[in-house]
GROMACS .gro file of C-alpha atoms in nm:
model
  243
    1UNK     CA    1   0.048  -0.037   0.023
    2UNK     CA    2   0.120   0.367  -0.098
    3UNK     CA    3   0.061   0.606   0.196
    4UNK     CA    4  -0.057   0.985   0.080
    5UNK     CA    5  -0.215   1.264   0.304
    6UNK     CA    6  -0.338   1.576   0.329
    7UNK     CA    7  -0.250   1.863   0.593
    8UNK     CA    8  -0.294   2.151   0.765
    9UNK     CA    9  -0.117   2.346   1.076
   10UNK     CA   10  -0.217   2.687   1.270
   11UNK     CA   11  -0.060   2.817   1.585
   12UNK     CA   12  -0.243   3.125   1.688
   13UNK     CA   13  -0.178   3.378   1.962
   14UNK     CA   14  -0.567   3.346   2.129
   15UNK     CA   15  -0.604   3.638   2.368
   16UNK     CA   16  -0.228   3.597   2.548
   17UNK     CA   17   0.048   3.876   2.538
   18UNK     CA   18   0.245   3.658   2.308
   19UNK     CA   19   0.227   3.309   2.129
   20UNK     CA   20   0.460   3.039   2.288
   21UNK     CA   21   0.325   2.780   2.123
   22UNK     CA   22   0.474   2.584   1.846
   23UNK     CA   23   0.326   2.358   1.565
   24UNK     CA   24   0.568   2.175   1.290
   25UNK     CA   25   0.492   1.889   1.012
   26UNK     CA   26   0.781   1.748   0.785
   27UNK     CA   27   0.708   1.501   0.478
   28UNK     CA   28   0.949   1.224   0.439
   29UNK     CA   29   0.885   1.065   0.158
   30UNK     CA   30   0.589   0.857   0.243
   31UNK     CA   31   0.621   0.936   0.582
   32UNK     CA   32   0.601   1.280   0.809
   33UNK     CA   33   0.673   1.379   1.186
   34UNK     CA   34   0.385   1.592   1.285
   35UNK     CA   35   0.436   1.839   1.603
   36UNK     CA   36   0.287   2.034   1.823
   37UNK     CA   37   0.516   2.204   2.186
   38UNK     CA   38   0.337   2.447   2.444
   39UNK     CA   39   0.586   2.635   2.614
   40UNK     CA   40   0.497   2.643   2.976
   41UNK     CA   41   0.409   3.064   3.056
   42UNK     CA   42   0.425   2.995   3.444
   43UNK     CA   43   0.787   2.951   3.368
   44UNK     CA   44   0.890   3.217   3.138
   45UNK     CA   45   1.047   3.206   2.850
   46UNK     CA   46   0.727   2.966   2.674
   47UNK     CA   47   0.844   3.063   2.362
   48UNK     CA   48   1.175   3.006   2.334
   49UNK     CA   49   1.137   2.698   2.508
   50UNK     CA   50   0.887   2.521   2.296
   51UNK     CA   51   1.049   2.675   1.956
   52UNK     CA   52   1.385   2.490   2.135
   53UNK     CA   53   1.181   2.185   2.194
   54UNK     CA   54   1.040   2.193   1.791
   55UNK     CA   55   1.383   2.296   1.627
   56UNK     CA   56   1.625   1.991   1.819
   57UNK     CA   57   1.377   1.692   1.776
   58UNK     CA   58   1.312   1.789   1.348
   59UNK     CA   59   1.691   1.791   1.332
   60UNK     CA   60   1.717   1.470   1.477
   61UNK     CA   61   1.412   1.364   1.262
   62UNK     CA   62   1.605   1.475   0.967
   63UNK     CA   63   1.939   1.313   1.043
   64UNK     CA   64   1.740   0.972   1.033
   65UNK     CA   65   1.501   0.824   1.295
   66UNK     CA   66   1.410   0.463   1.328
   67UNK     CA   67   1.015   0.400   1.447
   68UNK     CA   68   1.104   0.276   1.779
   69UNK     CA   69   0.974   0.370   2.107
   70UNK     CA   70   1.407   0.411   2.211
   71UNK     CA   71   1.469   0.620   1.909
   72UNK     CA   72   1.105   0.883   1.974
   73UNK     CA   73   1.211   0.866   2.299
   74UNK     CA   74   1.603   1.009   2.203
   75UNK     CA   75   1.466   1.266   2.021
   76UNK     CA   76   1.245   1.391   2.372
   77UNK     CA   77   1.588   1.382   2.551
   78UNK     CA   78   1.741   1.606   2.268
   79UNK     CA   79   1.460   1.834   2.259
   80UNK     CA   80   1.500   1.812   2.684
   81UNK     CA   81   1.864   1.911   2.649
   82UNK     CA   82   1.836   2.192   2.368
   83UNK     CA   83   1.578   2.342   2.657
   84UNK     CA   84   1.837   2.322   2.913
   85UNK     CA   85   2.051   2.491   2.741
   86UNK     CA   86   1.850   2.795   2.739
   87UNK     CA   87   1.813   2.803   3.058
   88UNK     CA   88   1.905   3.050   3.322
   89UNK     CA   89   1.908   3.162   3.669
   90UNK     CA   90   1.645   3.338   3.615
   91UNK     CA   91   1.463   3.120   3.333
   92UNK     CA   92   1.369   2.788   3.429
   93UNK     CA   93   1.193   2.757   3.091
   94UNK     CA   94   0.965   2.458   2.995
   95UNK     CA   95   0.744   2.365   2.752
   96UNK     CA   96   0.576   2.028   2.671
   97UNK     CA   97   0.556   1.826   2.298
   98UNK     CA   98   0.318   1.592   2.187
   99UNK     CA   99   0.479   1.479   1.801
  100UNK     CA  100   0.301   1.183   1.549
  101UNK     CA  101   0.616   1.031   1.316
  102UNK     CA  102   0.482   0.743   1.072
  103UNK     CA  103   0.636   0.573   0.735
  104UNK     CA  104   0.295   0.558   0.549
  105UNK     CA  105   0.246   0.236   0.747
  106UNK     CA  106   0.298   0.251   1.108
  107UNK     CA  107   0.217   0.536   1.328
  108UNK     CA  108   0.393   0.647   1.644
  109UNK     CA  109   0.273   0.880   1.884
  110UNK     CA  110   0.451   1.020   2.137
  111UNK     CA  111   0.385   1.309   2.428
  112UNK     CA  112   0.541   1.451   2.784
  113UNK     CA  113   0.249   1.715   2.950
  114UNK     CA  114  -0.126   1.800   2.802
  115UNK     CA  115  -0.031   1.862   2.462
  116UNK     CA  116  -0.247   1.582   2.283
  117UNK     CA  117  -0.253   1.349   2.036
  118UNK     CA  118  -0.566   1.207   1.852
  119UNK     CA  119  -0.643   0.947   1.612
  120UNK     CA  120  -0.961   0.898   1.474
  121UNK     CA  121  -1.119   0.566   1.309
  122UNK     CA  122  -1.445   0.552   1.103
  123UNK     CA  123  -1.541   0.895   1.221
  124UNK     CA  124  -1.440   0.862   1.597
  125UNK     CA  125  -1.176   0.877   1.866
  126UNK     CA  126  -0.943   0.545   1.837
  127UNK     CA  127  -0.664   0.661   2.006
  128UNK     CA  128  -0.633   0.992   2.267
  129UNK     CA  129  -0.309   1.065   2.472
  130UNK     CA  130  -0.375   1.083   2.874
  131UNK     CA  131  -0.277   1.428   2.992
  132UNK     CA  132   0.001   1.419   3.226
  133UNK     CA  133  -0.178   1.680   3.462
  134UNK     CA  134  -0.326   1.674   3.827
  135UNK     CA  135  -0.690   1.717   3.709
  136UNK     CA  136  -0.591   1.351   3.460
  137UNK     CA  137  -0.483   1.229   3.775
  138UNK     CA  138  -0.820   1.337   3.964
  139UNK     CA  139  -0.954   1.154   3.602
  140UNK     CA  140  -0.796   0.867   3.678
  141UNK     CA  141  -0.919   0.894   4.141
  142UNK     CA  142  -1.237   0.910   3.987
  143UNK     CA  143  -1.294   1.250   4.120
  144UNK     CA  144  -1.405   1.438   3.784
  145UNK     CA  145  -1.470   1.321   3.420
  146UNK     CA  146  -1.247   1.357   3.176
  147UNK     CA  147  -1.480   1.645   3.003
  148UNK     CA  148  -1.440   1.821   3.295
  149UNK     CA  149  -1.071   1.797   3.258
  150UNK     CA  150  -1.167   2.103   3.045
  151UNK     CA  151  -1.184   2.357   3.252
  152UNK     CA  152  -1.048   2.179   3.564
  153UNK     CA  153  -0.879   2.438   3.874
  154UNK     CA  154  -0.539   2.204   3.850
  155UNK     CA  155  -0.560   2.125   3.494
  156UNK     CA  156  -0.255   2.379   3.448
  157UNK     CA  157  -0.074   2.163   3.692
  158UNK     CA  158   0.145   1.936   3.436
  159UNK     CA  159   0.338   1.669   3.582
  160UNK     CA  160   0.564   1.616   3.311
  161UNK     CA  161   0.729   1.818   3.136
  162UNK     CA  162   1.096   1.939   2.892
  163UNK     CA  163   1.299   2.115   3.046
  164UNK     CA  164   1.434   1.935   3.361
  165UNK     CA  165   1.708   1.774   3.469
  166UNK     CA  166   1.633   1.503   3.449
  167UNK     CA  167   1.462   1.413   3.093
  168UNK     CA  168   1.030   1.315   3.091
  169UNK     CA  169   0.945   0.951   2.994
  170UNK     CA  170   0.691   0.993   2.695
  171UNK     CA  171   0.441   0.802   2.633
  172UNK     CA  172   0.511   0.609   2.355
  173UNK     CA  173   0.215   0.447   2.161
  174UNK     CA  174   0.244   0.270   1.836
  175UNK     CA  175  -0.031   0.175   1.577
  176UNK     CA  176  -0.077   0.052   1.266
  177UNK     CA  177  -0.226   0.312   1.001
  178UNK     CA  178  -0.512   0.269   0.843
  179UNK     CA  179  -0.654   0.393   0.509
  180UNK     CA  180  -0.886   0.748   0.600
  181UNK     CA  181  -0.716   0.752   0.939
  182UNK     CA  182  -0.750   1.119   1.078
  183UNK     CA  183  -0.420   1.284   1.295
  184UNK     CA  184  -0.461   1.546   1.517
  185UNK     CA  185  -0.201   1.711   1.738
  186UNK     CA  186  -0.328   2.015   1.954
  187UNK     CA  187  -0.230   2.217   2.268
  188UNK     CA  188  -0.441   2.284   2.549
  189UNK     CA  189  -0.553   2.586   2.441
  190UNK     CA  190  -0.651   2.391   2.141
  191UNK     CA  191  -0.881   2.074   2.307
  192UNK     CA  192  -1.010   2.262   2.616
  193UNK     CA  193  -1.255   2.490   2.365
  194UNK     CA  194  -1.309   2.187   2.113
  195UNK     CA  195  -1.452   1.831   2.243
  196UNK     CA  196  -1.392   1.542   2.115
  197UNK     CA  197  -1.736   1.488   1.940
  198UNK     CA  198  -1.714   1.839   1.795
  199UNK     CA  199  -1.366   1.724   1.642
  200UNK     CA  200  -1.521   1.364   1.520
  201UNK     CA  201  -1.882   1.589   1.348
  202UNK     CA  202  -1.667   1.802   1.195
  203UNK     CA  203  -1.405   1.583   1.042
  204UNK     CA  204  -1.671   1.369   0.915
  205UNK     CA  205  -1.796   1.676   0.703
  206UNK     CA  206  -1.484   1.776   0.555
  207UNK     CA  207  -1.265   1.682   0.283
  208UNK     CA  208  -0.919   1.768   0.319
  209UNK     CA  209  -0.732   1.800   0.660
  210UNK     CA  210  -0.699   2.151   0.602
  211UNK     CA  211  -1.095   2.222   0.574
  212UNK     CA  212  -1.159   1.983   0.876
  213UNK     CA  213  -0.926   2.252   1.124
  214UNK     CA  214  -1.033   2.579   0.938
  215UNK     CA  215  -1.400   2.453   1.089
  216UNK     CA  216  -1.225   2.383   1.414
  217UNK     CA  217  -1.068   2.683   1.448
  218UNK     CA  218  -1.399   2.872   1.368
  219UNK     CA  219  -1.565   2.636   1.604
  220UNK     CA  220  -1.314   2.727   1.847
  221UNK     CA  221  -1.326   3.088   1.833
  222UNK     CA  222  -1.666   3.139   1.877
  223UNK     CA  223  -1.689   2.950   2.195
  224UNK     CA  224  -1.321   3.094   2.297
  225UNK     CA  225  -1.341   3.318   2.623
  226UNK     CA  226  -1.139   3.665   2.656
  227UNK     CA  227  -0.763   3.660   2.704
  228UNK     CA  228  -0.736   3.254   2.582
  229UNK     CA  229  -0.477   3.075   2.590
  230UNK     CA  230  -0.263   2.976   2.256
  231UNK     CA  231  -0.364   2.749   2.081
  232UNK     CA  232  -0.195   2.526   1.809
  233UNK     CA  233  -0.301   2.251   1.655
  234UNK     CA  234  -0.153   1.971   1.360
  235UNK     CA  235  -0.457   1.771   1.155
  236UNK     CA  236  -0.355   1.456   0.860
  237UNK     CA  237  -0.584   1.245   0.676
  238UNK     CA  238  -0.377   0.942   0.501
  239UNK     CA  239  -0.529   0.789   0.215
  240UNK     CA  240  -0.387   0.448   0.139
  241UNK     CA  241  -0.330   0.344  -0.192
  242UNK     CA  242  -0.277   0.019  -0.364
  243UNK     CA  243   0.053  -0.006  -0.493
   0.00000   0.00000   0.00000
């Protein structure tokens, strides 16, 4: 099978003074690397941290990365080191990172933090990453529902991020690609205003990744509160064709 895809990305300031998110997409043969990073604003230098993470991971991808867990963890280790190199005593910048890498046949998702990856099949969510956050722990304990994470008081308390002395262990999931798979990577400023049901409904009406992402961004802007966070996303829709 030969893989083709449409893709789109956005990264917007929202209601904040600056944009600390980064969205990235790069094609290689039938595959690609997609990433979203969200600089943690409470630590200062979030825009520098997210840029450093994405640039370092992209450079490693260009040098060649095998699709296995150890190689993907290495991307996170290198991105962590790049952020650490930018830090100083006054600015301990940090960033989340979520990525999807594929050769057109296999999909590897990996993340650290509360930026999310979604895989949609047959119009429904087939896979979703779990946030590394206090509010996600509250879901695990049965204290709140998954949807209540969106505006939970502890939602911004991230438990795993790049920029710490010890590189974070990325959660990694490998899946086989299927025809019409749709992939969405996004920062918390995006998913907090676009529920999964809306993502699915808009996907069913969209012929391309660009139309899907445009529709989700329109929905977000219509529902976002004043002063909303930066929001970024990368969307891709795969098509498998017989060789």
